[in-house]
PDB file of C-alpha atoms (C1' of nucleotides) in Angstrom:
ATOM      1  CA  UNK A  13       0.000   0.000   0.000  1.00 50.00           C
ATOM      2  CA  UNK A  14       1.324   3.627  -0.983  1.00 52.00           C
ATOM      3  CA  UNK A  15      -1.213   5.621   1.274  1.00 50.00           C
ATOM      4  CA  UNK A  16       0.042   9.298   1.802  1.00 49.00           C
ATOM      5  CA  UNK A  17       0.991   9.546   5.447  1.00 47.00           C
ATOM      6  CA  UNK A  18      -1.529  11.929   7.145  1.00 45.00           C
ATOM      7  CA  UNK A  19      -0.042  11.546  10.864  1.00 43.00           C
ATOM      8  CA  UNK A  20      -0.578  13.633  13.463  1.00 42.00           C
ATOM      9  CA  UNK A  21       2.298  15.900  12.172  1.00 45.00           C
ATOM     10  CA  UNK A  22       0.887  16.859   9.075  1.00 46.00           C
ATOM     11  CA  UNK A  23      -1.089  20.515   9.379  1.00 46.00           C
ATOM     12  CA  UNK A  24      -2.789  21.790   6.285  1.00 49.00           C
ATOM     13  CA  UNK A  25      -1.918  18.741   4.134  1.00 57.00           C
ATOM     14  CA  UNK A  26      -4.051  18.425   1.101  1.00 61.00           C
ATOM     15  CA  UNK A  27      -4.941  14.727   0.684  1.00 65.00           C
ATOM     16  CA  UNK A  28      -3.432  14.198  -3.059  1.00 73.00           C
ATOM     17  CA  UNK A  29      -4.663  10.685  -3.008  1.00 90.00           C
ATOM     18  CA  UNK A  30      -3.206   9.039  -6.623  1.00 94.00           C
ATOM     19  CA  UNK A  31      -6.282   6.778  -7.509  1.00 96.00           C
ATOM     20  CA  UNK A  32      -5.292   3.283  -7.040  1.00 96.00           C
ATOM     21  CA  UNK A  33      -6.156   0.012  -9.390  1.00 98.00           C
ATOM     22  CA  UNK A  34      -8.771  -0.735  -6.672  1.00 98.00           C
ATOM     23  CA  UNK A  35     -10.586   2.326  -8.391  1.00 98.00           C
ATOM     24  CA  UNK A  36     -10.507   1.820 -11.854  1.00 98.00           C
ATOM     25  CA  UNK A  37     -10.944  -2.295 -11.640  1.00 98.00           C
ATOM     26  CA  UNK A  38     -14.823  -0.974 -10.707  1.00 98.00           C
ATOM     27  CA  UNK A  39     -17.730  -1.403 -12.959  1.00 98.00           C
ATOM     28  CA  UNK A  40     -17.045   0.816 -16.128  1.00 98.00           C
ATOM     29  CA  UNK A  41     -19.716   3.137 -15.707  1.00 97.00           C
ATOM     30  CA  UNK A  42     -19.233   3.554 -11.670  1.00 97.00           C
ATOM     31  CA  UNK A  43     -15.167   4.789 -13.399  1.00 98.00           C
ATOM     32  CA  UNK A  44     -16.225   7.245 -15.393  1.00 97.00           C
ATOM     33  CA  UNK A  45     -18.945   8.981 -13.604  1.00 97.00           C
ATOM     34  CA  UNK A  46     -16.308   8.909 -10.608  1.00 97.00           C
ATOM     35  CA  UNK A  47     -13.745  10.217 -12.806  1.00 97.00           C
ATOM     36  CA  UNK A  48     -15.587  13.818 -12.896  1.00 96.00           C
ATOM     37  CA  UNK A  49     -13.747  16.005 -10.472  1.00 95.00           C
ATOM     38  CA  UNK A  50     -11.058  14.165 -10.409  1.00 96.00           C
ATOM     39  CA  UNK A  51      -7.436  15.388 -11.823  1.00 96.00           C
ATOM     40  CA  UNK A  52      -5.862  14.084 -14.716  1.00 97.00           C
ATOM     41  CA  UNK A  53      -1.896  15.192 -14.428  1.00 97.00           C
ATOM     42  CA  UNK A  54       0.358  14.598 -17.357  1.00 97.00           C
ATOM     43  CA  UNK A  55       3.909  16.100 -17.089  1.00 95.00           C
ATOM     44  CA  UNK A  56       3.023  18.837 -14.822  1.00 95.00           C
ATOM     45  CA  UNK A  57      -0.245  19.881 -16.632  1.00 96.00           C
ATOM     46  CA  UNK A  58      -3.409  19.123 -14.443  1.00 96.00           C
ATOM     47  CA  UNK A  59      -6.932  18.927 -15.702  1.00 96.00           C
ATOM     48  CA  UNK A  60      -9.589  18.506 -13.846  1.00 96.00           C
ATOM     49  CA  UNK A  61     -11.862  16.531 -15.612  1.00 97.00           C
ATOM     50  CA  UNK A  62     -15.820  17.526 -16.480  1.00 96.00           C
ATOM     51  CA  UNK A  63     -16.451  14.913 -19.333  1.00 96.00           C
ATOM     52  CA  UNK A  64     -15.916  10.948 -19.558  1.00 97.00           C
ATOM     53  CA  UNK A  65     -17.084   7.844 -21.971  1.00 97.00           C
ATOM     54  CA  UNK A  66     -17.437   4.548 -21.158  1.00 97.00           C
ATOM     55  CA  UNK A  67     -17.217   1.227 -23.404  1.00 97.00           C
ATOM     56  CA  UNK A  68     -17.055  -1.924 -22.204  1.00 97.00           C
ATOM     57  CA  UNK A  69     -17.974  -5.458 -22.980  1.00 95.00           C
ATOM     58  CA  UNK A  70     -18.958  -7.795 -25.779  1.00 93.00           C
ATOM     59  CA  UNK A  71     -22.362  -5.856 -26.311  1.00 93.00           C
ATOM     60  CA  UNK A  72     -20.825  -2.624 -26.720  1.00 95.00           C
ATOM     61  CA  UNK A  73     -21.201  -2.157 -30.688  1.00 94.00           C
ATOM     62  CA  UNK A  74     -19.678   1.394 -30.245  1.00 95.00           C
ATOM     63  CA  UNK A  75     -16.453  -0.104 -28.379  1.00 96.00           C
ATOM     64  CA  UNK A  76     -13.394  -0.806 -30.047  1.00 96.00           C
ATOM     65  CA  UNK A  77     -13.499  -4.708 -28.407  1.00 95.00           C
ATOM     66  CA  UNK A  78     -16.597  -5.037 -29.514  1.00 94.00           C
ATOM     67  CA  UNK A  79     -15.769  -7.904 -32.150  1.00 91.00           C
ATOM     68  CA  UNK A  80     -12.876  -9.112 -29.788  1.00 92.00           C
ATOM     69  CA  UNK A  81      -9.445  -9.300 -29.546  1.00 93.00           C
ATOM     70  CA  UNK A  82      -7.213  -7.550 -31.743  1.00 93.00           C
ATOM     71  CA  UNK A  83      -3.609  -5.964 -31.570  1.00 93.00           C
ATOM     72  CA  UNK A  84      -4.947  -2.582 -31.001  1.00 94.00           C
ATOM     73  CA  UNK A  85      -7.555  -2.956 -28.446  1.00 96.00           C
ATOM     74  CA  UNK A  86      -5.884  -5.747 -26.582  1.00 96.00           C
ATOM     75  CA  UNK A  87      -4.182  -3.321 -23.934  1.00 97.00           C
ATOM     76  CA  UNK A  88      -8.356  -3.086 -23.264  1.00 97.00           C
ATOM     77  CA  UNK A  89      -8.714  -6.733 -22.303  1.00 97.00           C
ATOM     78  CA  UNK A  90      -5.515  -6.799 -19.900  1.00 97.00           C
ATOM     79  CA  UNK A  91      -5.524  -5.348 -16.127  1.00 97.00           C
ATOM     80  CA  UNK A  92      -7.202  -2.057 -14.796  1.00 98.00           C
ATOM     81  CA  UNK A  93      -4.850   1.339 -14.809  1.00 98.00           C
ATOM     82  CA  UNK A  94      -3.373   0.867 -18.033  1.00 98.00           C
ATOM     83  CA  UNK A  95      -3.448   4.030 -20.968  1.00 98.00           C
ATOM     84  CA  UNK A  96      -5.190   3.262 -24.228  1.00 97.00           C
ATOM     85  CA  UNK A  97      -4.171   5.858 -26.688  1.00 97.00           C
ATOM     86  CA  UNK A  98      -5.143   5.608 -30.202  1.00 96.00           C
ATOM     87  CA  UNK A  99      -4.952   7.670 -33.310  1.00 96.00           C
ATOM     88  CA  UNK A 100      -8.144   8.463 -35.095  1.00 96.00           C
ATOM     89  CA  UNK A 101      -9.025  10.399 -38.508  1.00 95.00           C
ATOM     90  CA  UNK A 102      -5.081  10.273 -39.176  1.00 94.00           C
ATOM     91  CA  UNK A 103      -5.021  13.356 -37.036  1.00 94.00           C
ATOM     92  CA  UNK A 104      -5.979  13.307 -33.584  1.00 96.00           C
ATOM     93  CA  UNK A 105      -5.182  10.882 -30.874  1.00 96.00           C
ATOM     94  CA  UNK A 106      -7.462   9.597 -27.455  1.00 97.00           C
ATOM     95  CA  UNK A 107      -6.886   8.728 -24.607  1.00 98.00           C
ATOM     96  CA  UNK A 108      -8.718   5.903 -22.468  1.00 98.00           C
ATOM     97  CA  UNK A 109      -8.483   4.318 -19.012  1.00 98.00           C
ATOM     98  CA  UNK A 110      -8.529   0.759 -18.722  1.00 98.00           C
ATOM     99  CA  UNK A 111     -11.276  -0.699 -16.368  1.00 98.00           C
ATOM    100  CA  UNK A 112     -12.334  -3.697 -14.628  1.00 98.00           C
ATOM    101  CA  UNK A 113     -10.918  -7.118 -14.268  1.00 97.00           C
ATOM    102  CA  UNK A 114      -8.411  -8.522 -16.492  1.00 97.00           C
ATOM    103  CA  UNK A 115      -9.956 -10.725 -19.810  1.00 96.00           C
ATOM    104  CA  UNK A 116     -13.171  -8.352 -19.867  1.00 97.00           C
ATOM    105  CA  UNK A 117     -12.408  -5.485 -22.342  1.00 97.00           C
ATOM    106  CA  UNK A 118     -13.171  -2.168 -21.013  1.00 97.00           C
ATOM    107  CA  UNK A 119     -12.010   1.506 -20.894  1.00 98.00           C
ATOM    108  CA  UNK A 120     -13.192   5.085 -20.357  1.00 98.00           C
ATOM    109  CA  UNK A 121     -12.806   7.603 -22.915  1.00 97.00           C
ATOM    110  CA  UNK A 122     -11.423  11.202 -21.290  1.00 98.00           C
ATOM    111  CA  UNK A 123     -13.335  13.607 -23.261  1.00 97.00           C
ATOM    112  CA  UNK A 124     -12.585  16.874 -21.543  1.00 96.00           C
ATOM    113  CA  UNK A 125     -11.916  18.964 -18.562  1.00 96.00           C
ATOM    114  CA  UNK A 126     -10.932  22.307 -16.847  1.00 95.00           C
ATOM    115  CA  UNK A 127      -7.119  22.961 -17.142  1.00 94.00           C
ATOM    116  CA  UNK A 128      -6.168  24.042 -13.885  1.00 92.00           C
ATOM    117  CA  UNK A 129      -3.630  26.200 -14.461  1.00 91.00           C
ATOM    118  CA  UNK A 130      -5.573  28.393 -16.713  1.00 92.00           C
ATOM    119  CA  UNK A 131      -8.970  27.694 -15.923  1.00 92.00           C
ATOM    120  CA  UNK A 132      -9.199  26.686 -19.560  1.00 92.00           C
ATOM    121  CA  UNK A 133     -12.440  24.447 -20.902  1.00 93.00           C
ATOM    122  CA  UNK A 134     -10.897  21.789 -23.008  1.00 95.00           C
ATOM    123  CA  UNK A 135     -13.631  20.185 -24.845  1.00 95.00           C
ATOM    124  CA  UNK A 136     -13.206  17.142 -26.983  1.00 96.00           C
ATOM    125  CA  UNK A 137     -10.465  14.491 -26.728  1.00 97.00           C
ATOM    126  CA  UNK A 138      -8.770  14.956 -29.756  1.00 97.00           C
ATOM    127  CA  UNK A 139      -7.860  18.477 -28.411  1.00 97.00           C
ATOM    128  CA  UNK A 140      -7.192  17.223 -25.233  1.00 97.00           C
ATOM    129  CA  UNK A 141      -4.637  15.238 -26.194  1.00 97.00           C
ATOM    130  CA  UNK A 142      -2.976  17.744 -28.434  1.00 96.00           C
ATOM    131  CA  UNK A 143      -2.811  20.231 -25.007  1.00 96.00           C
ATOM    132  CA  UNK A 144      -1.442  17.068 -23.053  1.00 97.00           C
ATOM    133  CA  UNK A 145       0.876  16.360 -25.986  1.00 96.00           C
ATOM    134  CA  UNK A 146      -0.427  12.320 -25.627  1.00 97.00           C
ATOM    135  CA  UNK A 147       0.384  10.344 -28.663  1.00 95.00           C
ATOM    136  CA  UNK A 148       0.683   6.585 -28.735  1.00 95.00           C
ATOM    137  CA  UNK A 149       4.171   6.798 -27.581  1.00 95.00           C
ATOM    138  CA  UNK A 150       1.799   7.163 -24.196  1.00 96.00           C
ATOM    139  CA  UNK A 151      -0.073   3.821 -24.734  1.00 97.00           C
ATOM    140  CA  UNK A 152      -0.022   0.990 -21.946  1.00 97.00           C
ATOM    141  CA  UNK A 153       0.940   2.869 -19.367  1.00 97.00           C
ATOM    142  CA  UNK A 154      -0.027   2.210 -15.583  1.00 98.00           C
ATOM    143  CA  UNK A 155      -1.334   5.033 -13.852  1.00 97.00           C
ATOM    144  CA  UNK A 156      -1.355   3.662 -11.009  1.00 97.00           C
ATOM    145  CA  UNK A 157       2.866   3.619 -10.973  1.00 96.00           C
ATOM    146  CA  UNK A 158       3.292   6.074 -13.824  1.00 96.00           C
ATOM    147  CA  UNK A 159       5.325   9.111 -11.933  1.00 96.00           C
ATOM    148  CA  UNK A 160       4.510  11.464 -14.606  1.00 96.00           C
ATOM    149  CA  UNK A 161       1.068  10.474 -15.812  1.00 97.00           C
ATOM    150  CA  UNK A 162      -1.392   9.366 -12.978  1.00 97.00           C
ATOM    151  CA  UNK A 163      -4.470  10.683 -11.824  1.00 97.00           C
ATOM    152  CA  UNK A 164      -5.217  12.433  -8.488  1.00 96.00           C
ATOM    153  CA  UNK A 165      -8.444  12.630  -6.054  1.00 95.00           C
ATOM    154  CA  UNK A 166      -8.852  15.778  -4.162  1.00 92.00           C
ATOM    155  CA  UNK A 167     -12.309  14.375  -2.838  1.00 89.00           C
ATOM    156  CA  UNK A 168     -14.377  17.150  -5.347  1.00 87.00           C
ATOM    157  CA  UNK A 169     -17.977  15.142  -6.674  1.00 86.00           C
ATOM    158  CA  UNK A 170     -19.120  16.419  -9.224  1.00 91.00           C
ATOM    159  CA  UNK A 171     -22.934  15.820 -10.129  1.00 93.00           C
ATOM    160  CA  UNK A 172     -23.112  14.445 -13.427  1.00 94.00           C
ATOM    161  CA  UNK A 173     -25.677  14.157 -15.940  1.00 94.00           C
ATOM    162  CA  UNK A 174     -25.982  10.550 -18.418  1.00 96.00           C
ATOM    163  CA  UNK A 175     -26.262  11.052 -21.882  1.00 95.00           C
ATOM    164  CA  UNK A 176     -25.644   9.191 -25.557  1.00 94.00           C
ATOM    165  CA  UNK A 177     -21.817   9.168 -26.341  1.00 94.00           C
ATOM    166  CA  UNK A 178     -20.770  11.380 -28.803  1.00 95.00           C
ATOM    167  CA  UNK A 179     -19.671  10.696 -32.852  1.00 94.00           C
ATOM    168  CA  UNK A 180     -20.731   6.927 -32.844  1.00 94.00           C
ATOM    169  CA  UNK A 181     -23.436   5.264 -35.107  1.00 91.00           C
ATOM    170  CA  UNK A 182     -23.954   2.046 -32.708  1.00 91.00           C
ATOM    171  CA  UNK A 183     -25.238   2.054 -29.259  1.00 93.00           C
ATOM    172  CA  UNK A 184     -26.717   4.708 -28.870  1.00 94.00           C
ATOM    173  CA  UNK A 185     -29.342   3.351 -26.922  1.00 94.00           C
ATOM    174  CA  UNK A 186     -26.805   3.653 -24.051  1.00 94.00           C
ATOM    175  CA  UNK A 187     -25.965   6.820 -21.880  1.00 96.00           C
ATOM    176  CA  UNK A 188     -22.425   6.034 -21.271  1.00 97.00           C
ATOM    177  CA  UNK A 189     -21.521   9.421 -21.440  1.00 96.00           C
ATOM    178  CA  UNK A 190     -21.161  11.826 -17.926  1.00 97.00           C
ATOM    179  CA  UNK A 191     -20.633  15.545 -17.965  1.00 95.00           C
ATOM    180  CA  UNK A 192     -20.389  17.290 -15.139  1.00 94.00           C
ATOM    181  CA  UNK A 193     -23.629  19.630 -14.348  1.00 88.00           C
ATOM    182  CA  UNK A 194     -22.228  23.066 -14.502  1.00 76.00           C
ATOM    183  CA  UNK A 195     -24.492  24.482 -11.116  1.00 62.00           C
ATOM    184  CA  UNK A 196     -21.824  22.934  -9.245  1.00 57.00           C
ATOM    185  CA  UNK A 197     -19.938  25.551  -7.437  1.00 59.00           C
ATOM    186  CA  UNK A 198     -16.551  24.733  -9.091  1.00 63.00           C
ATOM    187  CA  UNK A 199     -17.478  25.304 -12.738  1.00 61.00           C
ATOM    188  CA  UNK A 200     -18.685  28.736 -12.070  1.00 53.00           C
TER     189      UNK A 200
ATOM    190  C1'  DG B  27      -3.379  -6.280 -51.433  1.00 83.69           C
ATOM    191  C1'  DA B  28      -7.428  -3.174 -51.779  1.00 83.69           C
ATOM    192  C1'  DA B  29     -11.420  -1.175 -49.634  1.00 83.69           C
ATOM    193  C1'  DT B  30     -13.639   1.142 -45.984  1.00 83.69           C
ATOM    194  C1'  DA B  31     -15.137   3.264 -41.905  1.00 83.69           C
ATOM    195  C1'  DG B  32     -13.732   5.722 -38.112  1.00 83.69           C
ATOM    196  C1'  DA B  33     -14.845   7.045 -29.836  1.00 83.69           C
ATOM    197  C1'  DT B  34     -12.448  14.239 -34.302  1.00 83.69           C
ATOM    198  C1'  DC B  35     -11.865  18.965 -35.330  1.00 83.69           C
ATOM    199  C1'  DC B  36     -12.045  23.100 -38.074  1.00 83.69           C
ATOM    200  C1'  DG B  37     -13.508  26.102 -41.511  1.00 83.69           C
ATOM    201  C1'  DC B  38     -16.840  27.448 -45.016  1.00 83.69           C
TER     202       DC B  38
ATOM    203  C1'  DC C  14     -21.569  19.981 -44.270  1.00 83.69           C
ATOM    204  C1'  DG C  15     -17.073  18.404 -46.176  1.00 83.69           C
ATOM    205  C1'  DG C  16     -12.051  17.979 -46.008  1.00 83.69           C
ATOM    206  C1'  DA C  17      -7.820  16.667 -43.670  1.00 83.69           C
ATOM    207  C1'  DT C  18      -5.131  12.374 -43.196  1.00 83.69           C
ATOM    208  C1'  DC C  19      -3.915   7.609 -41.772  1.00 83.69           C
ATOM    209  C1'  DT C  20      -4.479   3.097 -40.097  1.00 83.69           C
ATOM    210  C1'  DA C  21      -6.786  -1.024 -37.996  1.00 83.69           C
ATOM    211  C1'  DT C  22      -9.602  -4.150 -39.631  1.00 83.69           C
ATOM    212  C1'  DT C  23     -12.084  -6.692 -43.014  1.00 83.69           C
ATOM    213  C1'  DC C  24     -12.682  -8.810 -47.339  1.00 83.69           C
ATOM    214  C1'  DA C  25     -11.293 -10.815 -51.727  1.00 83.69           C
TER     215       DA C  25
END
DNA sequence: GAATAGATCCGC
DNA sequence: CGGATCTATTCA
């Protein structure tokens, strides 16, 4: 266990708490609802995230596993914590979150956030990973161990509203996709 | 090998 | 609404 040590000695320590396997081996869904309000940090940059996707299984038609195992999408079938970055349209790149147990493909998409620094919206993960400069260099990594790419809970919930996921043609029947309302205090 | 569709974004 | 731009996957 790598808990932070909040002894008696510690005053106005802010609990960074790194989310652990334990949180992303949860059902896909449960991930990326949980993932709003949390803080993606890669190399320094820190975004705290307002938008998330989730595909998982084998009756997923929109989810890259859909028709099983392939080179590609196999990092989606191994253990929880692990990047999936892909390139799409030639031009743009996403990055995913590998969920749940090992042998059952599933991932959330990161589709935007609130860069910290700035207070910049990012919308949209192909731009998102152009302002985290993510590429497929970036692909299997654990964030769980990852010193430079991990994600961070500062114990923010953010309400979020369920809706279709965005630029597919299959399931959308399903509302995989969470944004976070924007009443809550933090989004001004 | 060739064909095709694609978890996007931007500009007209 | 179409073009950019490329590749994973499927089909012959």
């Amino acid at each position: 266990m790598d808990q932070p040590a909040i002894g008696g000695a510690h005053l106005s320590a802010v609990v960074l708490m790194k989310l652990s396997r334990e949180f992303f081996q949860q059902p896909t869904c449960t991930v990326a609802e949980a993932l709003l309000g949390k803080v993606l940090c890669v190399h320094g940059k820190r975004i705290i995230l307002t938008e998330t996707e989730a595909y998982h299984g084998f009756d997923d038609p929109a989810s890259h596993a859909y028709r099983g195992k392939t080179p590609r999408t196999s990092i989606m079938f191994g253990p929880a914590g692990f990047t999936y970055v892909y390139l799409i349209y030639g031009m743009y790149h996403c990055l995913n979150i590998v969920t749940e147990q090992e042998g059952y493909p599933a991932a959330v998409l990161i589709r935007g956030g609130i860069c910290e620094e700035t207070q910049q919206r990012i919308n949209g993960p192909g731009k998102l990973c152009r302002y985290l400069s993510l590429d497929r260099r970036h692909n299997a990594l654990d964030v769980t161990a990852h010193p430079d790419i991990y994600l961070e809970d500062r114990n923010l919930s953010f309400p979020a509203t369920a809706t279709p996921r965005i630029g597919i043609k299959q399931g959308l029947d399903k509302a995989w996709r969470f944004v976070a309302k924007k009443q809550s205090s933090f989004l001004l």
